[in-house]
Short mmCIF file of C-alpha atoms and ligand atoms in Angstrom, two decimals:
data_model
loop_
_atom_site.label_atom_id
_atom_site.label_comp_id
_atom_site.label_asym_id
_atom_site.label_seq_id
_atom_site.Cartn_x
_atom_site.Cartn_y
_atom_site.Cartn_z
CA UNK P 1 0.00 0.00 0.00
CA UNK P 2 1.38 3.50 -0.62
CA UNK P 3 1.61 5.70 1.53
CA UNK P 4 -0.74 8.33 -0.14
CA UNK P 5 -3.91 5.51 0.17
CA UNK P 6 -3.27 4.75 3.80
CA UNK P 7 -5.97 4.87 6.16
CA UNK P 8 -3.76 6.20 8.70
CA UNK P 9 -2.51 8.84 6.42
CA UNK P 10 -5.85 10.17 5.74
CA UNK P 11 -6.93 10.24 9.61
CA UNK P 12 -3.67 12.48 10.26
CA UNK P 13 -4.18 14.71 7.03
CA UNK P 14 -8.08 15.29 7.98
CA UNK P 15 -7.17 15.83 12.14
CA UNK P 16 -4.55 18.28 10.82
CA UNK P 17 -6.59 20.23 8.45
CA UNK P 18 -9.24 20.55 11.22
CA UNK P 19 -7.20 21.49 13.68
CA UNK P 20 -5.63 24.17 11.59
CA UNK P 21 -9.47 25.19 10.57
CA UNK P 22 -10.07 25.74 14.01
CA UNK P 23 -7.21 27.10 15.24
CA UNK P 24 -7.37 29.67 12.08
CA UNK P 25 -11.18 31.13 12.46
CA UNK P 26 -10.61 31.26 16.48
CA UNK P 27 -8.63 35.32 15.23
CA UNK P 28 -7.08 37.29 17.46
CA UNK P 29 -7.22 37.06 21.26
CA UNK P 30 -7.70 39.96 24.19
CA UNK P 31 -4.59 39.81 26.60
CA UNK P 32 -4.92 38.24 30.11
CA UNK P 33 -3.48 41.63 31.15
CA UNK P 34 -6.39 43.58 29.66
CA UNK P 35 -8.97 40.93 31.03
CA UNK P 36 -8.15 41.44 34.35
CA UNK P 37 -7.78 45.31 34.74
CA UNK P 38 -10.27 46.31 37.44
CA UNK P 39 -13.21 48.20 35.76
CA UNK P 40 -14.66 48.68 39.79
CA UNK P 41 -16.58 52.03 39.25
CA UNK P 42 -17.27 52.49 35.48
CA UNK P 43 -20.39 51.94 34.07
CA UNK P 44 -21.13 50.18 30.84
CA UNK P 45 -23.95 50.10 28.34
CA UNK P 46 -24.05 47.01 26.31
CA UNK P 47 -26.75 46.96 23.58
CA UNK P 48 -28.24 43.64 22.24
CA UNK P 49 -26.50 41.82 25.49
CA UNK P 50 -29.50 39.29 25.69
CA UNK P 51 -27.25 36.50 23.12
CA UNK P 52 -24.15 36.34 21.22
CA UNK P 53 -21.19 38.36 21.02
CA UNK P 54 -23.22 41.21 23.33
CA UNK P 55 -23.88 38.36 26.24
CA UNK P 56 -20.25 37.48 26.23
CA UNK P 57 -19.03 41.09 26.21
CA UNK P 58 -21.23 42.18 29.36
CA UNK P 59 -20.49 38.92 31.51
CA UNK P 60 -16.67 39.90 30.45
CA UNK P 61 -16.92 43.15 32.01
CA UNK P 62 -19.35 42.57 35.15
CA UNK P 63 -16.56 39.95 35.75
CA UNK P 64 -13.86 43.25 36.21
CA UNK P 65 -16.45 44.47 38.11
CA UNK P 66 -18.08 47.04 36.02
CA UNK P 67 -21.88 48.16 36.41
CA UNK P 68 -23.29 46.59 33.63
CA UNK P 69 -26.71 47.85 32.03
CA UNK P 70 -28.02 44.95 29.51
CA UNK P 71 -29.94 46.86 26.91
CA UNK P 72 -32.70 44.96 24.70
CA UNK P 73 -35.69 44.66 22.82
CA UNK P 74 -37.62 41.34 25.09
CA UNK P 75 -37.59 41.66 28.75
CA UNK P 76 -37.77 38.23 29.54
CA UNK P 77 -34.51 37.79 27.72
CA UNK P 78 -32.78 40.51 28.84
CA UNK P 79 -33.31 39.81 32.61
CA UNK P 80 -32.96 36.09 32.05
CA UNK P 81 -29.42 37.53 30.55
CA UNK P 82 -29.26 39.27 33.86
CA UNK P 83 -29.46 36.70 36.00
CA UNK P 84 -27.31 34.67 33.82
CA UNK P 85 -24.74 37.54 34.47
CA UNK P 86 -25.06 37.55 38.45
CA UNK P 87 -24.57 33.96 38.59
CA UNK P 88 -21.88 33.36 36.58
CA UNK P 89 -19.86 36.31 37.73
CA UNK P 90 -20.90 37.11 41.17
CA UNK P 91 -22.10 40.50 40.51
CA UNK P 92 -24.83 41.83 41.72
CA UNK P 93 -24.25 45.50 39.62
CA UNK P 94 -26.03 44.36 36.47
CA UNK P 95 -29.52 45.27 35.42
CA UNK P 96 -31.50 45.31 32.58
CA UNK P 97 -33.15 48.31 30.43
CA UNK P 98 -35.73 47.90 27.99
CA UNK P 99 -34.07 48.93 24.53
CA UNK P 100 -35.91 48.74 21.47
CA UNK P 101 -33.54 50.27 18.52
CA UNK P 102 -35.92 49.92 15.75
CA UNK P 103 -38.68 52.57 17.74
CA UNK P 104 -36.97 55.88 18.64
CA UNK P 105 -39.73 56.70 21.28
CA UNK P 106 -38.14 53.51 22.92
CA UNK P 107 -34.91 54.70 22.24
CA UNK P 108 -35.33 58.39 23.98
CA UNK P 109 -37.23 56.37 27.26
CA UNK P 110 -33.93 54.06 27.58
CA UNK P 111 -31.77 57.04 27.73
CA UNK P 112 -33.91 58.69 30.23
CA UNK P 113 -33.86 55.92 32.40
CA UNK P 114 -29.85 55.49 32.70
CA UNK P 115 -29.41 59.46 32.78
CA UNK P 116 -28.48 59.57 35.87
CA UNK P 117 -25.49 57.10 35.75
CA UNK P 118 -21.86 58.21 34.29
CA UNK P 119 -22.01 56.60 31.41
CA UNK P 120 -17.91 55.19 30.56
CA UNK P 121 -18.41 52.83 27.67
CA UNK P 122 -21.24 52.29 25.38
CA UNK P 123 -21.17 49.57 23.46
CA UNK P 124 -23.53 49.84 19.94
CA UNK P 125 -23.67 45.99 19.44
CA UNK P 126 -26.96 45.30 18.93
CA UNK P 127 -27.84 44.45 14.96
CA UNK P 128 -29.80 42.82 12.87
CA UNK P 129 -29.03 41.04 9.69
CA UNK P 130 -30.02 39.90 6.13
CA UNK P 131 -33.69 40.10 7.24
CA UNK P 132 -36.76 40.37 5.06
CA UNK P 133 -38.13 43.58 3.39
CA UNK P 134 -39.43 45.69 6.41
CA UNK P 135 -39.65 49.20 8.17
CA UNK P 136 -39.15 50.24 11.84
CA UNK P 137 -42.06 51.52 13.75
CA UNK P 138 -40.95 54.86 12.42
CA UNK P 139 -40.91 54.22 8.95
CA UNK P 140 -37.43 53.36 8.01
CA UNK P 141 -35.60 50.42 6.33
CA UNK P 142 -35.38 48.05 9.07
CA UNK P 143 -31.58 47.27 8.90
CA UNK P 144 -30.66 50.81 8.40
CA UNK P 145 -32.91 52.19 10.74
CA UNK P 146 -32.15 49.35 13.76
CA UNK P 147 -28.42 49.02 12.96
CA UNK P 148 -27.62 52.89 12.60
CA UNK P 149 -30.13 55.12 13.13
CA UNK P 150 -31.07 54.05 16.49
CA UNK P 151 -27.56 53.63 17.57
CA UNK P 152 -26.86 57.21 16.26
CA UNK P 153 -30.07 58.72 18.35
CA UNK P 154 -28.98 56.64 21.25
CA UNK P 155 -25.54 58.23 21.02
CA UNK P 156 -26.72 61.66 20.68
CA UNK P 157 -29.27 61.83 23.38
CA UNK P 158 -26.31 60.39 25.39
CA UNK P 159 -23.41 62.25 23.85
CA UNK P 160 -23.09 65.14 27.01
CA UNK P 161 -22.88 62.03 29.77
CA UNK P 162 -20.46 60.34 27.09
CA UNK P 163 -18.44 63.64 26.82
CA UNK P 164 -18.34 64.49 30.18
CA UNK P 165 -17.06 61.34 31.34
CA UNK P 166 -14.30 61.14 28.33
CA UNK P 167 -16.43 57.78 27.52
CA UNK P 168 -15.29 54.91 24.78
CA UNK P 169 -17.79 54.22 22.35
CA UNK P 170 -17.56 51.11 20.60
CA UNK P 171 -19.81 50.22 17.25
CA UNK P 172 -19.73 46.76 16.16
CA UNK P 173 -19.82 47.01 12.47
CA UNK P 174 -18.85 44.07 9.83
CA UNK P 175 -16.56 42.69 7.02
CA UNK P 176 -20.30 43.05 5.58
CA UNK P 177 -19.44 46.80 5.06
CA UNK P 178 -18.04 45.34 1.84
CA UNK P 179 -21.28 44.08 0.38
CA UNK P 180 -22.14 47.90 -0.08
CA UNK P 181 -20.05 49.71 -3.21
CA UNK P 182 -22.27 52.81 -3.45
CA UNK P 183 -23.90 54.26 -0.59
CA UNK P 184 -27.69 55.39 -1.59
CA UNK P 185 -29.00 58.20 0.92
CA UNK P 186 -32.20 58.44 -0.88
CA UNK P 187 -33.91 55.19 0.17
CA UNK P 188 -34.04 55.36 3.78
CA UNK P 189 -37.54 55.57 3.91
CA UNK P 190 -40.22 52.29 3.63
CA UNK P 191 -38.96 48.96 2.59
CA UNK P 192 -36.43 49.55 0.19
CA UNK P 193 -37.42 47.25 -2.09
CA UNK P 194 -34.76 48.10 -4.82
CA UNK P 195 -31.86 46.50 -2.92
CA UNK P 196 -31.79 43.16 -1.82
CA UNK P 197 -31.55 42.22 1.78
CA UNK P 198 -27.58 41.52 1.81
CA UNK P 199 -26.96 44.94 0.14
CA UNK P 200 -29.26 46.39 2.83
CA UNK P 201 -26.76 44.83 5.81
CA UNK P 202 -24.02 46.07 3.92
CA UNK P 203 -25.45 49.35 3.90
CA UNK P 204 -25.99 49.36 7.48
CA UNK P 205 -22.87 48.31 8.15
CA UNK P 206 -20.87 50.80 6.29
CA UNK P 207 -23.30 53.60 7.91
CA UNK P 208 -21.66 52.02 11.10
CA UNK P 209 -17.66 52.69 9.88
CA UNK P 210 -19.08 56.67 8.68
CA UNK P 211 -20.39 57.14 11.67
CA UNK P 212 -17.36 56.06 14.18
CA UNK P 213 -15.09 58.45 11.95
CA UNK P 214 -17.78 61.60 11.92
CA UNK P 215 -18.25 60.75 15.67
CA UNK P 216 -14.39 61.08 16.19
CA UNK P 217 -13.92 63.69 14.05
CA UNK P 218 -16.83 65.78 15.81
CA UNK P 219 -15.75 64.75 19.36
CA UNK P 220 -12.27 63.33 19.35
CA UNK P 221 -11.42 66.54 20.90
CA UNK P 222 -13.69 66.43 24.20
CA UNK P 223 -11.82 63.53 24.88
CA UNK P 224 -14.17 60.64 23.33
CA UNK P 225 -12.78 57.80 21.92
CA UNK P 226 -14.64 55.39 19.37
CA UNK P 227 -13.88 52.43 17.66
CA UNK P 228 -15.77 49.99 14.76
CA UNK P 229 -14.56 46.71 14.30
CA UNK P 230 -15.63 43.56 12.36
CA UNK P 231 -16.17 40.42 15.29
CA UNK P 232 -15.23 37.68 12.47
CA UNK P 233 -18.00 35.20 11.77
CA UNK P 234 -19.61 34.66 14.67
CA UNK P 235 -22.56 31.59 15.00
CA UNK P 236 -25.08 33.68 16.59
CA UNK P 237 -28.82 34.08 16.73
CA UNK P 238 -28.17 36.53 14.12
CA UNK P 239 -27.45 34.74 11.19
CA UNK P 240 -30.89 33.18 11.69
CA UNK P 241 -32.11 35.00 8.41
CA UNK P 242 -29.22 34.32 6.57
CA UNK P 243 -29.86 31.24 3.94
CA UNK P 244 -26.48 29.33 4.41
CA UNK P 245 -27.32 29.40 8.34
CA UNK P 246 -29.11 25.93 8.75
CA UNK P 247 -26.05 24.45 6.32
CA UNK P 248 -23.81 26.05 8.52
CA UNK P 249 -24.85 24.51 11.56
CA UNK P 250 -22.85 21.44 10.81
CA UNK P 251 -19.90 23.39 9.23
CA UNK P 252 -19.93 26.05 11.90
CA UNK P 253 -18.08 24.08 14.33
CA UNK P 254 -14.79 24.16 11.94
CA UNK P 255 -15.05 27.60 10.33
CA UNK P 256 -17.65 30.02 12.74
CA UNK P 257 -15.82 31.66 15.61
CA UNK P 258 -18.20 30.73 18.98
CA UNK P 259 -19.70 33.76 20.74
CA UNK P 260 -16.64 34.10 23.49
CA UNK P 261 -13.92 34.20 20.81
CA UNK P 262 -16.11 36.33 18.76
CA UNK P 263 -16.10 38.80 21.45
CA UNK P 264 -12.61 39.07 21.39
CA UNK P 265 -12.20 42.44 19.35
CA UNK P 266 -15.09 44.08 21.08
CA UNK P 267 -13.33 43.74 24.25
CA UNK P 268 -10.00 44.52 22.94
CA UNK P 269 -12.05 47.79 21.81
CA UNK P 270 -13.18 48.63 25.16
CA UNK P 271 -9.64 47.81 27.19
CA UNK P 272 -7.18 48.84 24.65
CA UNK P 273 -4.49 51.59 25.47
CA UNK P 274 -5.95 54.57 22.82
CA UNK P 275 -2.55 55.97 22.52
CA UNK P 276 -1.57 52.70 20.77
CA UNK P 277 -4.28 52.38 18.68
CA UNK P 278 -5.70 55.19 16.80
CA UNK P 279 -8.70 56.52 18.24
CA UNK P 280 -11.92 56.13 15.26
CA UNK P 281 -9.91 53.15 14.04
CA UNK P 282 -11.64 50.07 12.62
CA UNK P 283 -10.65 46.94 13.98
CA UNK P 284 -10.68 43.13 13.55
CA UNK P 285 -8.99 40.24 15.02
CA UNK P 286 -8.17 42.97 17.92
CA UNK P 287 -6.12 45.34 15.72
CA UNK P 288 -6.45 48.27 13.41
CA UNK P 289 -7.06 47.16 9.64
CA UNK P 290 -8.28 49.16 6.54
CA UNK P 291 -12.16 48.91 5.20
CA UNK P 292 -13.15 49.56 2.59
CA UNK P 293 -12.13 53.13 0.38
CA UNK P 294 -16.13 53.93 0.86
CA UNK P 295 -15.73 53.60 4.98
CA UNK P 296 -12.85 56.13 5.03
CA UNK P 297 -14.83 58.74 3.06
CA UNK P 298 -14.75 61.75 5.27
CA UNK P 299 -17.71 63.60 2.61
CA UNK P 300 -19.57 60.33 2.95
CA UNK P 301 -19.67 60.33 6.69
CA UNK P 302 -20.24 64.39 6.64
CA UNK P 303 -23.42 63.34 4.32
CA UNK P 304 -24.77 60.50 6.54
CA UNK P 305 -24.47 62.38 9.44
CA UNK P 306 -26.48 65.03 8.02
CA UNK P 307 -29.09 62.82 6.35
CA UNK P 308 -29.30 60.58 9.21
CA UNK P 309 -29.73 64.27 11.79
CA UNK P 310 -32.22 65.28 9.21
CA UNK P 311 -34.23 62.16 9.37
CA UNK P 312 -34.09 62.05 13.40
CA UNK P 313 -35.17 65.44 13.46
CA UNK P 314 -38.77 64.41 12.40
CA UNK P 315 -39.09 62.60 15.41
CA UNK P 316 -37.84 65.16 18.59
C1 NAG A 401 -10.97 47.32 42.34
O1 NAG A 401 -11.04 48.70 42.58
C2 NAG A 401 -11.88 49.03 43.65
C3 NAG A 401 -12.07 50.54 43.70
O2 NAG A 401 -11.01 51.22 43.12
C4 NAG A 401 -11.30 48.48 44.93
O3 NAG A 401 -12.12 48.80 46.03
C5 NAG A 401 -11.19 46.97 44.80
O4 NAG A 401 -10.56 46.43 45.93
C6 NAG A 401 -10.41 46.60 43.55
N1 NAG A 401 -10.52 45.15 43.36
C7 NAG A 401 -9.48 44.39 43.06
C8 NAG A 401 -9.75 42.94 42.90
O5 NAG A 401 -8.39 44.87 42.88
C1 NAG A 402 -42.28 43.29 9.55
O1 NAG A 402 -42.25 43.69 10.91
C2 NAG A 402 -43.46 43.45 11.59
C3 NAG A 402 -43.35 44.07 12.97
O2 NAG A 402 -42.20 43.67 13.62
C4 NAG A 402 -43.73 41.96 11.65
O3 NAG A 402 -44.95 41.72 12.32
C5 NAG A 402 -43.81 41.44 10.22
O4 NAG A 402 -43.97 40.05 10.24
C6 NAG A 402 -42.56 41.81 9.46
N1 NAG A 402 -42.70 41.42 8.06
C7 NAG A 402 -41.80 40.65 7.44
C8 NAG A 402 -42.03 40.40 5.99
O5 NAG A 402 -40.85 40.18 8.02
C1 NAG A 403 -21.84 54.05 16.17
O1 NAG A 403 -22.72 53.86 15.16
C2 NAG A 403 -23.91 54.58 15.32
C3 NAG A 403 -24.81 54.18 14.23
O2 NAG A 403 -24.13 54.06 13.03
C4 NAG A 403 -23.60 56.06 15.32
O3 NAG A 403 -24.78 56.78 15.53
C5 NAG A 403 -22.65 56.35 16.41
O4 NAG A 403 -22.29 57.68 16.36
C6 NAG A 403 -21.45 55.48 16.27
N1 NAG A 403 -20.60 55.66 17.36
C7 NAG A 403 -19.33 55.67 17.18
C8 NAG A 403 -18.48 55.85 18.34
O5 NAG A 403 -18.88 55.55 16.09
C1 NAG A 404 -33.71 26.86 9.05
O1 NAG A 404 -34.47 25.77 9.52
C2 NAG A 404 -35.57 26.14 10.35
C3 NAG A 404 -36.26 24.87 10.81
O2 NAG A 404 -35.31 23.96 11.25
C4 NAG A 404 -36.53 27.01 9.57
O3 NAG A 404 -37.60 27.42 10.40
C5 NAG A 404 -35.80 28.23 9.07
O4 NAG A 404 -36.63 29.01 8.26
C6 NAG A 404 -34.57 27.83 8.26
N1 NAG A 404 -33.84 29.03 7.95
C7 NAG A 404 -33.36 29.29 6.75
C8 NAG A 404 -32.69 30.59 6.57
O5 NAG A 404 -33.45 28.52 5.82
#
């Protein structure tokens, strides 16, 4: 028998390959030194917490000991995340907030009700993706409207705590920013029919990068600090309307990073020294790296900003 056709071969060839698989998609990793800096007295918002990346990210940080304010759309969920939390960490500082991003009324009554805590990092996690043709409660594309808009009302009717206590701001974008080439500022409104659901996340997504550089650009200077990053491909709830997802499942083990290492870069966001690592910077595998051309046009983000301000103005 030669050596190509035996069995033995093949077992070690296959164990190798998935080994390297998983080893490869795992990315880049948050120091043990950053994990374990004492975050005793800061207080961090964490939208989308209930699942995925968001749940990892705010048991992470109630573990250093920060006051931890889960922020989502189901209550259940969010104060079954809660409790979750307290177990698992010993914590009794987290709580949960009602946070709906697609409804901007529910947006304004979540930033009333933490307006009286310093505010040191909020984290703009929560996202939806590749879903049908829809609108928020206001009107808007859905994916636009939940991903970006609400984050960007969120952050404004917070931006004098945020300012005030030199905050971080972290957006969790996506490598998805690349499935949008042109950005189109005329179809915010109703279902957006004309682009398909993908291009829609893309959109979204990209909207995300704009904003973190306008944000920086507008703020950098009261001392605010903001970051985008891409998690890597995370197997999370929200994939559930992407079409490859139930495939996936099986391959997901090998190639999909799990919700803890896809939580990595977020982290690394929140911890990281900001006189290493540029401040608006977009990040993945926890370091800088370059979107696309699109995401580092400063007349883009001017525009969106505007458009977006314009939009939100309708609803003060
Ligand atoms: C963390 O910091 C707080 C307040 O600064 C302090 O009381 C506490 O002992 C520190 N905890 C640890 C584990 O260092
Ligand atoms: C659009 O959103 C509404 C409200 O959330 C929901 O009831 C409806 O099923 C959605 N439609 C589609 C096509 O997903
Ligand atoms: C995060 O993204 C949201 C929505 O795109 C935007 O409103 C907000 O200003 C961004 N924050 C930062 C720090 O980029
Ligand atoms: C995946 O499978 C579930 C049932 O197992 C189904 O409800 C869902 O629509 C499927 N999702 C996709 C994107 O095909």
């Amino acid at each position: 028998m030669s050596l190509l056709t035996n069995p033995l071969t093949i077992v070690v060839v296959v164990v190798g390959i998935i080994l390297f698989l998983r080893k490869w998609k795992q990315g880049g990793k948050v120091s043990s030194e950053l994990l374990s800096r004492n975050l005793s007295g800061k207080t961090v918002i964490v939208t989308g917490s209930n699942t995925g990346i968001g749940f990892e990210t705010a048991q992470q940080l109630a573990k250093q000991k920060a006051t931890v304010i889960v922020a989502c759309r189901d209550e259940r969920k969010g104060r079954d995340a809660v409790s979750r939390i307290k177990q698992s960490t010993g914590s009794n500082q987290v709580s949960f907030s009602k946070l709906d991003l697609g409804d901007l009324s529910s947006v304004k009554a979540f930033a009333k009700s933490v307006e009286k805590e310093d505010i040191n990092y909020l984290i703009n996690n929560a996202g939806i993706m590749m879903c049908p043709h829809n609108t928020t409660k206001d009107g808007l594309e859905i994916q636009l409207g939940t991903n970006h808009i609400g984050h960007m009302y969120l952050t404004q009717l917070l931006i004098d705590n945020l300012k005030k206590n030199k905050a971080r701001i972290v957006n969790v974008s996506s490598l998805g920013h690349q499935f949008c080439n042109t950005f189109d500022f005329d179809n915010i409104q109703g279902p957006c029919k004309m682009h398909n659901p993908y291009y829609l996340y893309g959109r979204s997504k990209l909207a995300n990068i704009l904003f973190t550089n306008e944000l920086q650009r507008r703020y950098g200077a009261d001392g605010i600090v903001s970051y985008s990053l891409h998690p890597g491909n995370v197997a999370t709830e929200l994939a559930r309307h992407f079409t490859l997802y139930n495939i996936s499942g099986y391959l997901s083990y090998f190639v999909l990073k799990t919700p803890w290492e896809g939580c990595q870069t977020t982290l690394f966001a929140c911890l990281c020294d900001a006189t290493k690592i540029r401040p608006g910077a977009y990040l993945s595998d926890c370091a800088e790296k370059t979107p696309t051309e699109n995401a580092r046009n400063e007349k883009l983000g001017k525009q969106l900003w505007e458009v977006t301000e314009k939009e939100l103005s309708k609803f003060k």
